[in-house]
PDB file of C-alpha atoms in Angstrom:
ATOM      1  CA  MET A   1      -1.095  13.687  14.391  1.00  0.00           C
ATOM      2  CA  SER A   2      -3.816  14.156  16.925  1.00  0.00           C
ATOM      3  CA  GLN A   3      -7.175  12.298  16.450  1.00  0.00           C
ATOM      4  CA  ILE A   4      -8.862  15.647  15.785  1.00  0.00           C
ATOM      5  CA  ASP A   5      -6.304  16.552  13.026  1.00  0.00           C
ATOM      6  CA  TRP A   6      -6.766  13.032  11.428  1.00  0.00           C
ATOM      7  CA  ILE A   7     -10.599  13.542  11.552  1.00  0.00           C
ATOM      8  CA  LYS A   8     -10.390  17.004   9.874  1.00  0.00           C
ATOM      9  CA  ASN A   9      -7.949  15.619   7.164  1.00  0.00           C
ATOM     10  CA  THR A  10     -10.232  12.706   6.554  1.00  0.00           C
ATOM     11  CA  ILE A  11     -13.262  14.963   6.221  1.00  0.00           C
ATOM     12  CA  PHE A  12     -11.390  17.424   4.005  1.00  0.00           C
ATOM     13  CA  SER A  13      -9.914  14.782   1.853  1.00  0.00           C
ATOM     14  CA  HIS A  14     -13.287  13.110   1.479  1.00  0.00           C
ATOM     15  CA  SER A  15     -15.015  16.464   0.480  1.00  0.00           C
ATOM     16  CA  MET A  16     -12.136  17.212  -1.962  1.00  0.00           C
ATOM     17  CA  ASP A  17     -12.728  13.871  -3.517  1.00  0.00           C
ATOM     18  CA  GLU A  18     -16.387  14.606  -4.021  1.00  0.00           C
ATOM     19  CA  ILE A  19     -15.653  18.051  -5.633  1.00  0.00           C
ATOM     20  CA  TYR A  20     -13.105  16.444  -8.093  1.00  0.00           C
ATOM     21  CA  ILE A  21     -15.524  13.568  -8.986  1.00  0.00           C
ATOM     22  CA  ARG A  22     -18.207  16.100  -9.884  1.00  0.00           C
ATOM     23  CA  LYS A  23     -15.693  18.056 -11.990  1.00  0.00           C
ATOM     24  CA  VAL A  24     -14.363  15.032 -13.836  1.00  0.00           C
ATOM     25  CA  LEU A  25     -17.948  13.791 -14.485  1.00  0.00           C
ATOM     26  CA  SER A  26     -18.935  17.136 -15.806  1.00  0.00           C
ATOM     27  CA  GLY A  27     -16.147  16.944 -18.464  1.00  0.00           C
ATOM     28  CA  ASP A  28     -13.179  18.586 -16.707  1.00  0.00           C
ATOM     29  CA  VAL A  29     -10.690  15.989 -17.641  1.00  0.00           C
ATOM     30  CA  GLU A  30      -7.706  17.934 -16.218  1.00  0.00           C
ATOM     31  CA  SER A  31      -9.251  17.650 -12.771  1.00  0.00           C
ATOM     32  CA  TYR A  32      -8.400  13.888 -12.777  1.00  0.00           C
ATOM     33  CA  ARG A  33      -4.859  14.922 -12.075  1.00  0.00           C
ATOM     34  CA  TYR A  34      -5.940  15.543  -8.425  1.00  0.00           C
ATOM     35  CA  PHE A  35      -6.601  11.802  -8.011  1.00  0.00           C
ATOM     36  CA  ILE A  36      -3.348  10.866  -9.514  1.00  0.00           C
ATOM     37  CA  LYS A  37      -1.497  13.237  -7.279  1.00  0.00           C
ATOM     38  CA  THR A  38      -3.461  12.234  -4.157  1.00  0.00           C
ATOM     39  CA  TYR A  39      -3.510   8.441  -4.523  1.00  0.00           C
ATOM     40  CA  GLN A  40      -0.483   7.620  -6.739  1.00  0.00           C
ATOM     41  CA  ASP A  41       1.940   6.693  -3.892  1.00  0.00           C
ATOM     42  CA  MET A  42      -0.371   4.776  -1.919  1.00  0.00           C
ATOM     43  CA  ALA A  43      -1.717   2.923  -5.037  1.00  0.00           C
ATOM     44  CA  PHE A  44       1.993   1.957  -5.733  1.00  0.00           C
ATOM     45  CA  SER A  45       2.625   0.924  -2.231  1.00  0.00           C
ATOM     46  CA  VAL A  46      -0.376  -1.423  -2.362  1.00  0.00           C
ATOM     47  CA  ALA A  47       0.323  -2.753  -5.617  1.00  0.00           C
ATOM     48  CA  LEU A  48       3.954  -3.382  -4.756  1.00  0.00           C
ATOM     49  CA  SER A  49       2.963  -5.306  -1.674  1.00  0.00           C
ATOM     50  CA  ILE A  50       0.999  -7.652  -3.934  1.00  0.00           C
ATOM     51  CA  VAL A  51       3.134  -7.985  -7.156  1.00  0.00           C
ATOM     52  CA  LYS A  52       6.569  -7.602  -5.357  1.00  0.00           C
ATOM     53  CA  GLN A  53       8.309  -6.005  -8.375  1.00  0.00           C
ATOM     54  CA  GLU A  54       8.373  -2.198  -8.995  1.00  0.00           C
ATOM     55  CA  HIS A  55       7.982  -2.268 -12.777  1.00  0.00           C
ATOM     56  CA  LEU A  56       4.887  -4.470 -12.375  1.00  0.00           C
ATOM     57  CA  ALA A  57       3.513  -2.265  -9.580  1.00  0.00           C
ATOM     58  CA  GLU A  58       3.783   0.786 -11.916  1.00  0.00           C
ATOM     59  CA  ASP A  59       1.797  -0.981 -14.670  1.00  0.00           C
ATOM     60  CA  VAL A  60      -0.802  -1.988 -12.107  1.00  0.00           C
ATOM     61  CA  VAL A  61      -1.124   1.560 -10.937  1.00  0.00           C
ATOM     62  CA  GLN A  62      -1.410   2.861 -14.436  1.00  0.00           C
ATOM     63  CA  ASP A  63      -4.084   0.277 -15.248  1.00  0.00           C
ATOM     64  CA  ALA A  64      -5.891   1.139 -11.926  1.00  0.00           C
ATOM     65  CA  PHE A  65      -6.053   4.814 -12.867  1.00  0.00           C
ATOM     66  CA  ILE A  66      -7.302   4.150 -16.317  1.00  0.00           C
ATOM     67  CA  LYS A  67      -9.952   1.661 -14.903  1.00  0.00           C
ATOM     68  CA  CYS A  68     -11.011   4.169 -12.175  1.00  0.00           C
ATOM     69  CA  TYR A  69     -11.278   6.955 -14.852  1.00  0.00           C
ATOM     70  CA  GLN A  70     -13.556   4.721 -16.998  1.00  0.00           C
ATOM     71  CA  SER A  71     -15.646   3.627 -14.067  1.00  0.00           C
ATOM     72  CA  LEU A  72     -15.906   6.895 -12.239  1.00  0.00           C
ATOM     73  CA  SER A  73     -19.544   7.361 -13.086  1.00  0.00           C
ATOM     74  CA  SER A  74     -20.209   4.037 -11.305  1.00  0.00           C
ATOM     75  CA  PHE A  75     -18.802   5.262  -8.035  1.00  0.00           C
ATOM     76  CA  LYS A  76     -21.943   5.719  -5.795  1.00  0.00           C
ATOM     77  CA  GLY A  77     -20.372   7.241  -2.723  1.00  0.00           C
ATOM     78  CA  LYS A  78     -21.413   4.228  -0.452  1.00  0.00           C
ATOM     79  CA  SER A  79     -17.806   4.094   0.716  1.00  0.00           C
ATOM     80  CA  LYS A  80     -14.916   6.549   0.622  1.00  0.00           C
ATOM     81  CA  PHE A  81     -13.388   7.096  -2.812  1.00  0.00           C
ATOM     82  CA  SER A  82     -10.036   5.909  -1.524  1.00  0.00           C
ATOM     83  CA  THR A  83     -11.669   2.594  -0.476  1.00  0.00           C
ATOM     84  CA  TRP A  84     -13.260   2.243  -3.916  1.00  0.00           C
ATOM     85  CA  PHE A  85     -10.055   3.031  -5.773  1.00  0.00           C
ATOM     86  CA  TYR A  86      -7.796   0.769  -3.632  1.00  0.00           C
ATOM     87  CA  ARG A  87     -10.167  -2.104  -4.283  1.00  0.00           C
ATOM     88  CA  ILE A  88      -9.540  -1.472  -8.018  1.00  0.00           C
ATOM     89  CA  VAL A  89      -5.751  -1.496  -7.391  1.00  0.00           C
ATOM     90  CA  VAL A  90      -5.956  -4.716  -5.424  1.00  0.00           C
ATOM     91  CA  HIS A  91      -8.102  -6.401  -8.075  1.00  0.00           C
ATOM     92  CA  ILE A  92      -5.839  -5.483 -10.874  1.00  0.00           C
ATOM     93  CA  ALA A  93      -2.680  -6.520  -8.930  1.00  0.00           C
ATOM     94  CA  PHE A  94      -4.098  -9.908  -8.104  1.00  0.00           C
ATOM     95  CA  ASN A  95      -5.213 -10.470 -11.628  1.00  0.00           C
ATOM     96  CA  SER A  96      -1.603  -9.478 -12.718  1.00  0.00           C
ATOM     97  CA  ILE A  97      -0.175 -12.299 -10.427  1.00  0.00           C
ATOM     98  CA  ARG A  98      -2.771 -14.822 -11.769  1.00  0.00           C
ATOM     99  CA  TYR A  99      -2.044 -14.040 -15.357  1.00  0.00           C
ATOM    100  CA  LYS A 100       1.674 -13.691 -15.178  1.00  0.00           C
ATOM    101  CA  LYS A 101       2.324 -16.380 -12.440  1.00  0.00           C
ATOM    102  CA  LEU A 102       4.803 -14.246 -10.782  1.00  0.00           C
ATOM    103  CA  THR A 103       7.457 -15.526  -8.514  1.00  0.00           C
ATOM    104  CA  LEU A 104       8.774 -13.774  -5.374  1.00  0.00           C
ATOM    105  CA  ILE A 105      12.177 -12.132  -5.453  1.00  0.00           C
ATOM    106  CA  ASP A 106      14.742 -12.709  -2.883  1.00  0.00           C
ATOM    107  CA  PHE A 107      17.161  -9.920  -2.229  1.00  0.00           C
ATOM    108  CA  ASP A 108      20.091  -9.191   0.189  1.00  0.00           C
ATOM    109  CA  LEU A 109      20.241  -6.315   2.665  1.00  0.00           C
ATOM    110  CA  THR A 110      23.010  -3.969   2.183  1.00  0.00           C
ATOM    111  CA  ASP A 111      25.436  -3.309   4.998  1.00  0.00           C
ATOM    112  CA  HIS A 112      27.005  -0.065   6.011  1.00  0.00           C
ATOM    113  CA  ASP A 113      30.530  -0.386   7.626  1.00  0.00           C
ATOM    114  CA  GLN A 114      31.481   3.233   7.427  1.00  0.00           C
ATOM    115  CA  ALA A 115      31.932   5.563  10.402  1.00  0.00           C
ATOM    116  CA  TYR A 116      29.455   8.454  10.329  1.00  0.00           C
ATOM    117  CA  ASP A 117      28.583  11.336  12.699  1.00  0.00           C
ATOM    118  CA  GLU A 118      25.550  10.471  14.915  1.00  0.00           C
ATOM    119  CA  SER A 119      22.687  12.287  12.839  1.00  0.00           C
ATOM    120  CA  ILE A 120      23.752  10.439   9.663  1.00  0.00           C
ATOM    121  CA  LEU A 121      24.154   7.214  11.536  1.00  0.00           C
ATOM    122  CA  ASP A 122      20.514   7.728  12.877  1.00  0.00           C
ATOM    123  CA  GLU A 123      19.337   8.358   9.362  1.00  0.00           C
ATOM    124  CA  ILE A 124      21.060   5.186   8.110  1.00  0.00           C
ATOM    125  CA  ILE A 125      19.608   3.155  10.945  1.00  0.00           C
ATOM    126  CA  ASP A 126      16.075   4.496  10.032  1.00  0.00           C
ATOM    127  CA  ASN A 127      16.582   3.784   6.383  1.00  0.00           C
ATOM    128  CA  GLU A 128      17.858   0.354   7.159  1.00  0.00           C
ATOM    129  CA  ARG A 129      14.772  -0.286   9.311  1.00  0.00           C
ATOM    130  CA  ARG A 130      12.562   0.906   6.577  1.00  0.00           C
ATOM    131  CA  GLU A 131      14.371  -1.246   4.096  1.00  0.00           C
ATOM    132  CA  MET A 132      14.078  -4.170   6.350  1.00  0.00           C
ATOM    133  CA  ILE A 133      10.279  -3.717   6.782  1.00  0.00           C
ATOM    134  CA  ASN A 134       9.952  -3.465   3.067  1.00  0.00           C
ATOM    135  CA  ASP A 135      12.124  -6.562   2.544  1.00  0.00           C
ATOM    136  CA  ALA A 136       9.903  -8.321   5.100  1.00  0.00           C
ATOM    137  CA  LEU A 137       6.804  -7.251   3.373  1.00  0.00           C
ATOM    138  CA  ALA A 138       8.116  -8.488   0.019  1.00  0.00           C
ATOM    139  CA  ILE A 139       8.743 -11.862   1.528  1.00  0.00           C
ATOM    140  CA  LEU A 140       5.162 -12.277   3.114  1.00  0.00           C
ATOM    141  CA  SER A 141       2.390 -13.466   0.840  1.00  0.00           C
ATOM    142  CA  PRO A 142       0.671 -10.845  -1.184  1.00  0.00           C
ATOM    143  CA  LYS A 143      -2.516 -10.989   0.983  1.00  0.00           C
ATOM    144  CA  GLU A 144      -0.534 -10.721   4.264  1.00  0.00           C
ATOM    145  CA  SER A 145       1.571  -7.942   2.884  1.00  0.00           C
ATOM    146  CA  VAL A 146      -1.193  -5.807   1.537  1.00  0.00           C
ATOM    147  CA  ALA A 147      -3.277  -6.313   4.838  1.00  0.00           C
ATOM    148  CA  LEU A 148      -0.327  -5.024   6.844  1.00  0.00           C
ATOM    149  CA  ARG A 149       0.426  -2.192   4.641  1.00  0.00           C
ATOM    150  CA  LEU A 150      -3.237  -1.083   4.614  1.00  0.00           C
ATOM    151  CA  PHE A 151      -3.758  -1.416   8.382  1.00  0.00           C
ATOM    152  CA  TYR A 152      -0.489  -0.077   9.760  1.00  0.00           C
ATOM    153  CA  LEU A 153       1.080   2.162   6.959  1.00  0.00           C
ATOM    154  CA  GLU A 154      -2.047   3.631   5.472  1.00  0.00           C
ATOM    155  CA  GLU A 155      -4.208   3.504   8.593  1.00  0.00           C
ATOM    156  CA  GLN A 156      -7.182   1.862   6.927  1.00  0.00           C
ATOM    157  CA  SER A 157      -9.732   0.476   9.319  1.00  0.00           C
ATOM    158  CA  MET A 158     -10.690  -3.262   9.484  1.00  0.00           C
ATOM    159  CA  GLU A 159     -13.892  -2.352   7.667  1.00  0.00           C
ATOM    160  CA  GLU A 160     -12.121  -0.443   4.972  1.00  0.00           C
ATOM    161  CA  ILE A 161      -9.686  -3.355   4.491  1.00  0.00           C
ATOM    162  CA  GLN A 162     -12.533  -5.851   4.382  1.00  0.00           C
ATOM    163  CA  GLU A 163     -14.289  -3.720   1.662  1.00  0.00           C
ATOM    164  CA  ILE A 164     -11.032  -3.077  -0.385  1.00  0.00           C
ATOM    165  CA  MET A 165     -10.126  -6.705  -0.296  1.00  0.00           C
ATOM    166  CA  GLY A 166     -13.595  -8.253  -0.492  1.00  0.00           C
ATOM    167  CA  TRP A 167     -12.996 -10.386   2.620  1.00  0.00           C
ATOM    168  CA  THR A 168     -15.208 -11.012   5.531  1.00  0.00           C
ATOM    169  CA  LEU A 169     -14.479  -9.111   8.749  1.00  0.00           C
ATOM    170  CA  ALA A 170     -13.478 -12.515  10.325  1.00  0.00           C
ATOM    171  CA  ASN A 171     -11.132 -13.273   7.485  1.00  0.00           C
ATOM    172  CA  THR A 172      -9.562  -9.948   7.743  1.00  0.00           C
ATOM    173  CA  LYS A 173      -8.908 -10.336  11.359  1.00  0.00           C
ATOM    174  CA  VAL A 174      -7.386 -13.869  10.732  1.00  0.00           C
ATOM    175  CA  ILE A 175      -5.167 -12.600   7.873  1.00  0.00           C
ATOM    176  CA  LEU A 176      -3.966  -9.624   9.975  1.00  0.00           C
ATOM    177  CA  HIS A 177      -3.144 -11.886  12.805  1.00  0.00           C
ATOM    178  CA  ARG A 178      -1.262 -14.387  10.683  1.00  0.00           C
ATOM    179  CA  ALA A 179       0.466 -11.513   8.955  1.00  0.00           C
ATOM    180  CA  ARG A 180       1.681 -10.044  12.166  1.00  0.00           C
ATOM    181  CA  LYS A 181       2.921 -13.423  13.335  1.00  0.00           C
ATOM    182  CA  ASN A 182       4.823 -14.119  10.073  1.00  0.00           C
ATOM    183  CA  MET A 183       6.125 -10.532   9.840  1.00  0.00           C
ATOM    184  CA  GLN A 184       7.631 -11.030  13.278  1.00  0.00           C
ATOM    185  CA  GLN A 185       9.364 -14.234  12.192  1.00  0.00           C
ATOM    186  CA  VAL A 186      10.663 -12.689   8.974  1.00  0.00           C
ATOM    187  CA  LEU A 187      11.980  -9.688  10.787  1.00  0.00           C
ATOM    188  CA  SER A 188      13.663 -11.851  13.280  1.00  0.00           C
ATOM    189  CA  GLN A 189      15.432 -13.751  10.491  1.00  0.00           C
ATOM    190  CA  LEU A 190      16.395 -10.688   8.603  1.00  0.00           C
ATOM    191  CA  ILE A 191      17.768  -9.119  11.837  1.00  0.00           C
ATOM    192  CA  LYS A 192      19.812 -12.216  12.460  1.00  0.00           C
ATOM    193  CA  LYS A 193      21.004 -12.305   8.909  1.00  0.00           C
ATOM    194  CA  SER A 194      22.063  -8.563   9.045  1.00  0.00           C
ATOM    195  CA  GLU A 195      23.983  -9.215  12.397  1.00  0.00           C
ATOM    196  CA  TYR A 196      25.584 -12.198  10.808  1.00  0.00           C
ATOM    197  CA  HIS A 197      26.803 -10.218   7.878  1.00  0.00           C
ATOM    198  CA  GLY A 198      27.455  -7.022   9.953  1.00  0.00           C
TER     199      GLY A 198
END
């Protein structure tokens, strides 16, 4: 996606958010589906990077959408809606960890030993890379995992991450730096593990 396309999409998305916020606040409850459809996947991704378990991430997302709906009238538009909403998701996810005192899950990578044609093999390799990255994100601390996910996968700016997470800009940079370094180490270990079992 070119920078111009990205800017157009961002402006379009921002203006659509404003339209639907006005609709919901004026009593059109059905219009809230727009926010669920637009932000559900990203919210799940952010929640999962913090709580590390899919069923808990689903609960976090559901709670975040409820909280967002209840608090929509307090959204002042000082930041993008997505930034405001992801801050709700992050807050609920970290509260979930605190209250449930969750432990991280270790899981094994699956190996593929069958012979496939080249296109299927490429697809498997891409899926394994994606799976390995998700495995690595699951191993990192919740702060590091969500920082990487927001910055690289969701293309949030440093300032947006700072606002979503409630960190200082300096702290955001330090956490991202540490997260990159730890991600590199974890991926290196996972690659060695997959080569050993492969």
